[in-house]
PDB file of C-alpha atoms in Angstrom:
ATOM      1  CA  MET A   1      -6.543 -15.803   9.459  1.00  0.00           C
ATOM      2  CA  ARG A   2      -6.214 -14.746   5.856  1.00  0.00           C
ATOM      3  CA  THR A   3      -6.512 -11.111   4.739  1.00  0.00           C
ATOM      4  CA  THR A   4      -6.923  -9.831   1.200  1.00  0.00           C
ATOM      5  CA  LEU A   5      -6.617  -6.256  -0.105  1.00  0.00           C
ATOM      6  CA  LEU A   6      -6.897  -4.982  -3.672  1.00  0.00           C
ATOM      7  CA  THR A   7      -4.902  -2.006  -4.915  1.00  0.00           C
ATOM      8  CA  THR A   8      -4.074  -0.086  -8.036  1.00  0.00           C
ATOM      9  CA  ALA A   9      -0.475   0.860  -7.352  1.00  0.00           C
ATOM     10  CA  ALA A  10       0.938   4.266  -6.712  1.00  0.00           C
ATOM     11  CA  ALA A  11       2.628   6.571  -9.130  1.00  0.00           C
ATOM     12  CA  ALA A  12       4.779   9.313  -7.608  1.00  0.00           C
ATOM     13  CA  LEU A  13       4.273  12.629  -9.344  1.00  0.00           C
ATOM     14  CA  ALA A  14       5.939  16.044  -9.146  1.00  0.00           C
ATOM     15  CA  GLY A  15       4.871  19.513 -10.224  1.00  0.00           C
ATOM     16  CA  SER A  16       2.379  22.134  -9.162  1.00  0.00           C
ATOM     17  CA  ALA A  17      -0.596  20.680 -11.026  1.00  0.00           C
ATOM     18  CA  LEU A  18      -1.269  16.957 -11.209  1.00  0.00           C
ATOM     19  CA  THR A  19      -2.516  17.136 -14.777  1.00  0.00           C
ATOM     20  CA  ASN A  20       0.826  18.608 -15.899  1.00  0.00           C
ATOM     21  CA  ALA A  21       3.072  16.688 -13.511  1.00  0.00           C
ATOM     22  CA  ALA A  22       5.937  14.530 -14.683  1.00  0.00           C
ATOM     23  CA  ILE A  23       5.863  10.968 -13.424  1.00  0.00           C
ATOM     24  CA  LEU A  24       9.014  10.457 -11.369  1.00  0.00           C
ATOM     25  CA  TRP A  25       8.319   6.841 -10.503  1.00  0.00           C
ATOM     26  CA  ASP A  26       5.572   4.652 -11.925  1.00  0.00           C
ATOM     27  CA  GLY A  27       4.349   1.880  -9.641  1.00  0.00           C
ATOM     28  CA  ARG A  28       1.562   0.636 -11.881  1.00  0.00           C
ATOM     29  CA  PHE A  29       1.784  -3.026 -12.777  1.00  0.00           C
ATOM     30  CA  ASN A  30       1.333  -2.443 -16.529  1.00  0.00           C
ATOM     31  CA  GLU A  31       4.640  -4.004 -17.588  1.00  0.00           C
ATOM     32  CA  MET A  32       4.326  -7.119 -15.441  1.00  0.00           C
ATOM     33  CA  SER A  33       2.827 -10.392 -16.589  1.00  0.00           C
ATOM     34  CA  SER A  34       2.279 -11.735 -13.062  1.00  0.00           C
ATOM     35  CA  GLY A  35       3.238 -11.153  -9.444  1.00  0.00           C
ATOM     36  CA  ARG A  36       6.152 -13.527 -10.011  1.00  0.00           C
ATOM     37  CA  ASP A  37       7.879 -10.684 -11.892  1.00  0.00           C
ATOM     38  CA  LEU A  38       8.445  -9.064  -8.491  1.00  0.00           C
ATOM     39  CA  SER A  39      10.691 -11.933  -7.406  1.00  0.00           C
ATOM     40  CA  THR A  40      13.331 -10.990 -10.001  1.00  0.00           C
ATOM     41  CA  TRP A  41      14.382  -8.148  -7.679  1.00  0.00           C
ATOM     42  CA  SER A  42      17.218  -8.783  -5.218  1.00  0.00           C
ATOM     43  CA  TRP A  43      19.912  -6.709  -3.535  1.00  0.00           C
ATOM     44  CA  SER A  44      22.336  -7.855  -6.240  1.00  0.00           C
ATOM     45  CA  ASN A  45      19.783  -7.475  -9.085  1.00  0.00           C
ATOM     46  CA  GLN A  46      17.822  -4.270  -8.418  1.00  0.00           C
ATOM     47  CA  VAL A  47      15.436  -4.356 -11.383  1.00  0.00           C
ATOM     48  CA  GLY A  48      11.814  -3.330 -11.859  1.00  0.00           C
ATOM     49  CA  PRO A  49       9.761  -0.672 -10.086  1.00  0.00           C
ATOM     50  CA  TYR A  50       9.683  -2.386  -6.681  1.00  0.00           C
ATOM     51  CA  GLN A  51      11.940  -3.812  -4.027  1.00  0.00           C
ATOM     52  CA  TYR A  52      10.291  -7.030  -2.901  1.00  0.00           C
ATOM     53  CA  TYR A  53      12.014  -8.632   0.058  1.00  0.00           C
ATOM     54  CA  ILE A  54       9.655  -8.123   3.026  1.00  0.00           C
ATOM     55  CA  HIS A  55       7.278 -11.088   2.860  1.00  0.00           C
ATOM     56  CA  GLY A  56       6.700 -14.559   4.242  1.00  0.00           C
ATOM     57  CA  SER A  57       8.364 -17.819   3.320  1.00  0.00           C
ATOM     58  CA  GLY A  58       6.009 -18.681   0.444  1.00  0.00           C
ATOM     59  CA  SER A  59       6.338 -17.887  -3.255  1.00  0.00           C
ATOM     60  CA  VAL A  60       5.361 -14.392  -4.403  1.00  0.00           C
ATOM     61  CA  ASP A  61       2.024 -15.568  -5.850  1.00  0.00           C
ATOM     62  CA  LYS A  62       0.997 -16.635  -2.350  1.00  0.00           C
ATOM     63  CA  TYR A  63       1.094 -12.943  -1.294  1.00  0.00           C
ATOM     64  CA  ILE A  64       0.673 -10.789  -4.423  1.00  0.00           C
ATOM     65  CA  ASN A  65      -1.370 -11.543  -7.528  1.00  0.00           C
ATOM     66  CA  LEU A  66      -2.003  -9.300 -10.526  1.00  0.00           C
ATOM     67  CA  SER A  67      -5.128  -9.122 -12.665  1.00  0.00           C
ATOM     68  CA  PRO A  68      -7.327  -6.595 -14.471  1.00  0.00           C
ATOM     69  CA  ASP A  69     -10.016  -7.754 -12.003  1.00  0.00           C
ATOM     70  CA  TYR A  70      -8.001  -6.175  -9.171  1.00  0.00           C
ATOM     71  CA  LYS A  71      -7.762  -2.648 -10.563  1.00  0.00           C
ATOM     72  CA  ASN A  72     -10.007   0.295  -9.873  1.00  0.00           C
ATOM     73  CA  PRO A  73     -12.428   0.413 -12.841  1.00  0.00           C
ATOM     74  CA  ALA A  74     -12.164   4.226 -12.873  1.00  0.00           C
ATOM     75  CA  ASP A  75      -8.383   4.033 -13.406  1.00  0.00           C
ATOM     76  CA  THR A  76      -7.886   4.213 -17.171  1.00  0.00           C
ATOM     77  CA  GLY A  77      -4.071   4.365 -16.885  1.00  0.00           C
ATOM     78  CA  SER A  78      -3.633   0.960 -15.275  1.00  0.00           C
ATOM     79  CA  LYS A  79      -3.962  -2.366 -17.083  1.00  0.00           C
ATOM     80  CA  GLN A  80      -4.181  -4.346 -13.854  1.00  0.00           C
ATOM     81  CA  GLY A  81      -4.107  -4.065 -10.090  1.00  0.00           C
ATOM     82  CA  ALA A  82      -2.721  -6.194  -7.295  1.00  0.00           C
ATOM     83  CA  LYS A  83      -4.314  -8.411  -4.672  1.00  0.00           C
ATOM     84  CA  PHE A  84      -2.269  -8.571  -1.477  1.00  0.00           C
ATOM     85  CA  THR A  85      -2.794 -11.525   0.838  1.00  0.00           C
ATOM     86  CA  LEU A  86      -1.567 -12.041   4.379  1.00  0.00           C
ATOM     87  CA  ASP A  87      -1.881 -15.569   5.718  1.00  0.00           C
ATOM     88  CA  SER A  88      -0.337 -17.754   8.415  1.00  0.00           C
ATOM     89  CA  THR A  89       2.978 -17.889   6.484  1.00  0.00           C
ATOM     90  CA  ALA A  90       3.375 -14.116   5.956  1.00  0.00           C
ATOM     91  CA  PHE A  91       5.833 -13.541   8.800  1.00  0.00           C
ATOM     92  CA  TRP A  92       9.147 -11.912   7.875  1.00  0.00           C
ATOM     93  CA  ASN A  93      12.474 -12.504   9.640  1.00  0.00           C
ATOM     94  CA  GLY A  94      10.897 -14.054  12.726  1.00  0.00           C
ATOM     95  CA  GLN A  95       8.694 -11.040  13.477  1.00  0.00           C
ATOM     96  CA  ASN A  96       5.296 -11.587  15.083  1.00  0.00           C
ATOM     97  CA  MET A  97       3.303  -9.504  12.590  1.00  0.00           C
ATOM     98  CA  ARG A  98       2.315 -10.512   9.082  1.00  0.00           C
ATOM     99  CA  ARG A  99       3.989  -8.446   6.358  1.00  0.00           C
ATOM    100  CA  THR A 100       3.984  -8.115   2.591  1.00  0.00           C
ATOM    101  CA  GLU A 101       5.584  -4.920   1.343  1.00  0.00           C
ATOM    102  CA  LEU A 102       6.410  -3.348  -1.984  1.00  0.00           C
ATOM    103  CA  ILE A 103       8.959  -0.514  -1.784  1.00  0.00           C
ATOM    104  CA  PRO A 104       9.662   1.892  -4.680  1.00  0.00           C
ATOM    105  CA  GLN A 105      12.866   0.976  -6.520  1.00  0.00           C
ATOM    106  CA  THR A 106      14.141   4.174  -8.106  1.00  0.00           C
ATOM    107  CA  LYS A 107      16.957   6.710  -8.187  1.00  0.00           C
ATOM    108  CA  ALA A 108      14.465   9.488  -9.009  1.00  0.00           C
ATOM    109  CA  ALA A 109      14.083  12.335  -6.510  1.00  0.00           C
ATOM    110  CA  ILE A 110      10.756  11.110  -5.134  1.00  0.00           C
ATOM    111  CA  ASN A 111      11.463  12.839  -1.817  1.00  0.00           C
ATOM    112  CA  LYS A 112      12.291  16.345  -3.137  1.00  0.00           C
ATOM    113  CA  GLY A 113      10.018  19.339  -3.774  1.00  0.00           C
ATOM    114  CA  LYS A 114       6.262  18.836  -4.029  1.00  0.00           C
ATOM    115  CA  VAL A 115       5.502  15.181  -4.714  1.00  0.00           C
ATOM    116  CA  TYR A 116       2.209  13.285  -4.937  1.00  0.00           C
ATOM    117  CA  TYR A 117       1.792   9.595  -4.219  1.00  0.00           C
ATOM    118  CA  HIS A 118      -1.470   8.315  -5.668  1.00  0.00           C
ATOM    119  CA  PHE A 119      -3.085   4.939  -5.096  1.00  0.00           C
ATOM    120  CA  SER A 120      -6.505   3.307  -4.976  1.00  0.00           C
ATOM    121  CA  ILE A 121      -7.506   0.642  -2.476  1.00  0.00           C
ATOM    122  CA  MET A 122     -10.516  -1.583  -1.909  1.00  0.00           C
ATOM    123  CA  ARG A 123     -11.322  -4.579   0.227  1.00  0.00           C
ATOM    124  CA  LYS A 124     -13.815  -7.393  -0.209  1.00  0.00           C
ATOM    125  CA  ASP A 125     -15.930  -9.229   2.362  1.00  0.00           C
ATOM    126  CA  VAL A 126     -14.166 -12.528   1.654  1.00  0.00           C
ATOM    127  CA  ASN A 127     -10.919 -12.720   3.692  1.00  0.00           C
ATOM    128  CA  ALA A 128     -11.404  -9.132   4.876  1.00  0.00           C
ATOM    129  CA  PRO A 129      -8.769  -7.522   7.098  1.00  0.00           C
ATOM    130  CA  SER A 130      -9.681  -7.966  10.764  1.00  0.00           C
ATOM    131  CA  VAL A 131     -11.286  -5.038  12.600  1.00  0.00           C
ATOM    132  CA  ASN A 132      -9.563  -6.418  15.734  1.00  0.00           C
ATOM    133  CA  ARG A 133      -5.995  -5.959  14.470  1.00  0.00           C
ATOM    134  CA  GLU A 134      -3.949  -2.991  13.298  1.00  0.00           C
ATOM    135  CA  HIS A 135      -3.180  -2.934   9.576  1.00  0.00           C
ATOM    136  CA  GLN A 136      -0.555  -0.489   8.302  1.00  0.00           C
ATOM    137  CA  ILE A 137      -1.309   0.305   4.662  1.00  0.00           C
ATOM    138  CA  CYS A 138       0.506   2.623   2.230  1.00  0.00           C
ATOM    139  CA  PHE A 139       3.097   4.036   4.602  1.00  0.00           C
ATOM    140  CA  PHE A 140       6.587   5.450   4.716  1.00  0.00           C
ATOM    141  CA  GLU A 141       9.146   3.725   6.920  1.00  0.00           C
ATOM    142  CA  SER A 142       9.097   6.621   9.413  1.00  0.00           C
ATOM    143  CA  HIS A 143       5.265   6.372   9.542  1.00  0.00           C
ATOM    144  CA  PHE A 144       4.952  10.164   9.357  1.00  0.00           C
ATOM    145  CA  THR A 145       1.951   9.572   7.113  1.00  0.00           C
ATOM    146  CA  GLU A 146       0.034   6.360   6.441  1.00  0.00           C
ATOM    147  CA  LEU A 147      -3.311   4.669   6.107  1.00  0.00           C
ATOM    148  CA  LYS A 148      -4.342   2.283   8.852  1.00  0.00           C
ATOM    149  CA  TYR A 149      -7.278  -0.038   9.323  1.00  0.00           C
ATOM    150  CA  GLY A 150      -8.639  -1.929  12.309  1.00  0.00           C
ATOM    151  CA  TRP A 151      -8.058  -1.612  16.026  1.00  0.00           C
ATOM    152  CA  ILE A 152      -4.913   0.384  16.738  1.00  0.00           C
ATOM    153  CA  SER A 153      -2.873  -0.506  19.782  1.00  0.00           C
ATOM    154  CA  GLY A 154      -3.728   1.910  22.600  1.00  0.00           C
ATOM    155  CA  GLU A 155      -7.247   2.700  21.359  1.00  0.00           C
ATOM    156  CA  SER A 156     -10.208   2.011  23.596  1.00  0.00           C
ATOM    157  CA  GLY A 157     -12.283  -1.051  22.773  1.00  0.00           C
ATOM    158  CA  THR A 158     -11.136  -4.089  20.835  1.00  0.00           C
ATOM    159  CA  SER A 159     -12.243  -3.340  17.256  1.00  0.00           C
ATOM    160  CA  ASN A 160     -12.361  -0.480  14.775  1.00  0.00           C
ATOM    161  CA  PRO A 161     -14.086  -0.679  11.346  1.00  0.00           C
ATOM    162  CA  ASN A 162     -12.455   2.525  10.053  1.00  0.00           C
ATOM    163  CA  LEU A 163      -9.890   3.196   7.378  1.00  0.00           C
ATOM    164  CA  GLN A 164      -7.869   6.102   8.791  1.00  0.00           C
ATOM    165  CA  TRP A 165      -5.310   8.554   7.475  1.00  0.00           C
ATOM    166  CA  MET A 166      -2.714   9.134  10.153  1.00  0.00           C
ATOM    167  CA  THR A 167       0.076  11.668  10.543  1.00  0.00           C
ATOM    168  CA  ASN A 168       2.615  11.027  13.265  1.00  0.00           C
ATOM    169  CA  GLN A 169       0.305   8.383  14.771  1.00  0.00           C
ATOM    170  CA  LYS A 170      -2.699  10.750  15.011  1.00  0.00           C
ATOM    171  CA  SER A 171      -5.890  10.208  13.029  1.00  0.00           C
ATOM    172  CA  GLN A 172      -6.614  13.076  10.612  1.00  0.00           C
ATOM    173  CA  TRP A 173      -9.444  11.488   8.616  1.00  0.00           C
ATOM    174  CA  LYS A 174     -11.473   8.293   8.825  1.00  0.00           C
ATOM    175  CA  THR A 175     -14.348   6.466   7.233  1.00  0.00           C
ATOM    176  CA  GLU A 176     -15.867   3.061   7.717  1.00  0.00           C
ATOM    177  CA  TRP A 177     -14.091   0.771   5.258  1.00  0.00           C
ATOM    178  CA  LYS A 178     -16.961  -0.964   3.539  1.00  0.00           C
ATOM    179  CA  ALA A 179     -16.433  -3.899   1.215  1.00  0.00           C
ATOM    180  CA  GLY A 180     -16.452  -3.171  -2.512  1.00  0.00           C
ATOM    181  CA  VAL A 181     -15.814   0.585  -2.154  1.00  0.00           C
ATOM    182  CA  TRP A 182     -12.745   1.999  -3.888  1.00  0.00           C
ATOM    183  CA  HIS A 183     -10.867   4.784  -2.118  1.00  0.00           C
ATOM    184  CA  ASN A 184      -8.660   6.980  -4.304  1.00  0.00           C
ATOM    185  CA  VAL A 185      -5.939   8.556  -2.211  1.00  0.00           C
ATOM    186  CA  ALA A 186      -3.176  11.047  -2.958  1.00  0.00           C
ATOM    187  CA  TYR A 187      -0.527  12.061  -0.461  1.00  0.00           C
ATOM    188  CA  GLU A 188       0.811  15.537  -1.208  1.00  0.00           C
ATOM    189  CA  ILE A 189       4.204  15.912   0.392  1.00  0.00           C
ATOM    190  CA  VAL A 190       6.179  19.161   0.432  1.00  0.00           C
ATOM    191  CA  SER A 191       9.331  19.347   2.556  1.00  0.00           C
ATOM    192  CA  LEU A 192       7.867  17.299   5.436  1.00  0.00           C
ATOM    193  CA  LYS A 193       4.439  18.965   5.205  1.00  0.00           C
ATOM    194  CA  PHE A 194       1.688  16.692   3.995  1.00  0.00           C
ATOM    195  CA  SER A 195      -2.003  16.548   3.194  1.00  0.00           C
ATOM    196  CA  LEU A 196      -4.465  13.976   1.976  1.00  0.00           C
ATOM    197  CA  SER A 197      -6.697  14.293  -1.067  1.00  0.00           C
ATOM    198  CA  LYS A 198      -9.597  11.885  -1.325  1.00  0.00           C
TER     199      LYS A 198
END
């Protein structure tokens, strides 16, 4: 199985109005020439906007590729987007689920006050994520808020075609995730309260 997802990366914002908000952390890929730039990060060399250590045994370009073709066309602030791929080598540290993760690398206070995390995602029909498996997308480690796709363990049935916004493992919003449709998402987080703007 091979799964592909396109994204225009998140930028964390603060302030009461998005149009006037200061960017605390910028996760756009504008300063990168290729996905290989992500592999310069290590625990001893914490450079760039992302920590990149949760992935399979292959080279970074096996899991993440950058191109203007992968960005949301409505996003005028991004030069390029990212294509994430999960394949039969994308297992991390002997775990039984495929993983490729980018984690914000910053000392900015991205978890204080009112903060917005904005991202756009789209999938294609070719190498689409499976409706029969759970996909955790754009999440925090505690999973207090996240997007998920596919059949979620414990649900009735064996498949689910919906992209869902979850809080504390409960679905708050869902839509069928159709190929070629961009979804622009913003998490608004204020002192452990959260909402979704779409």
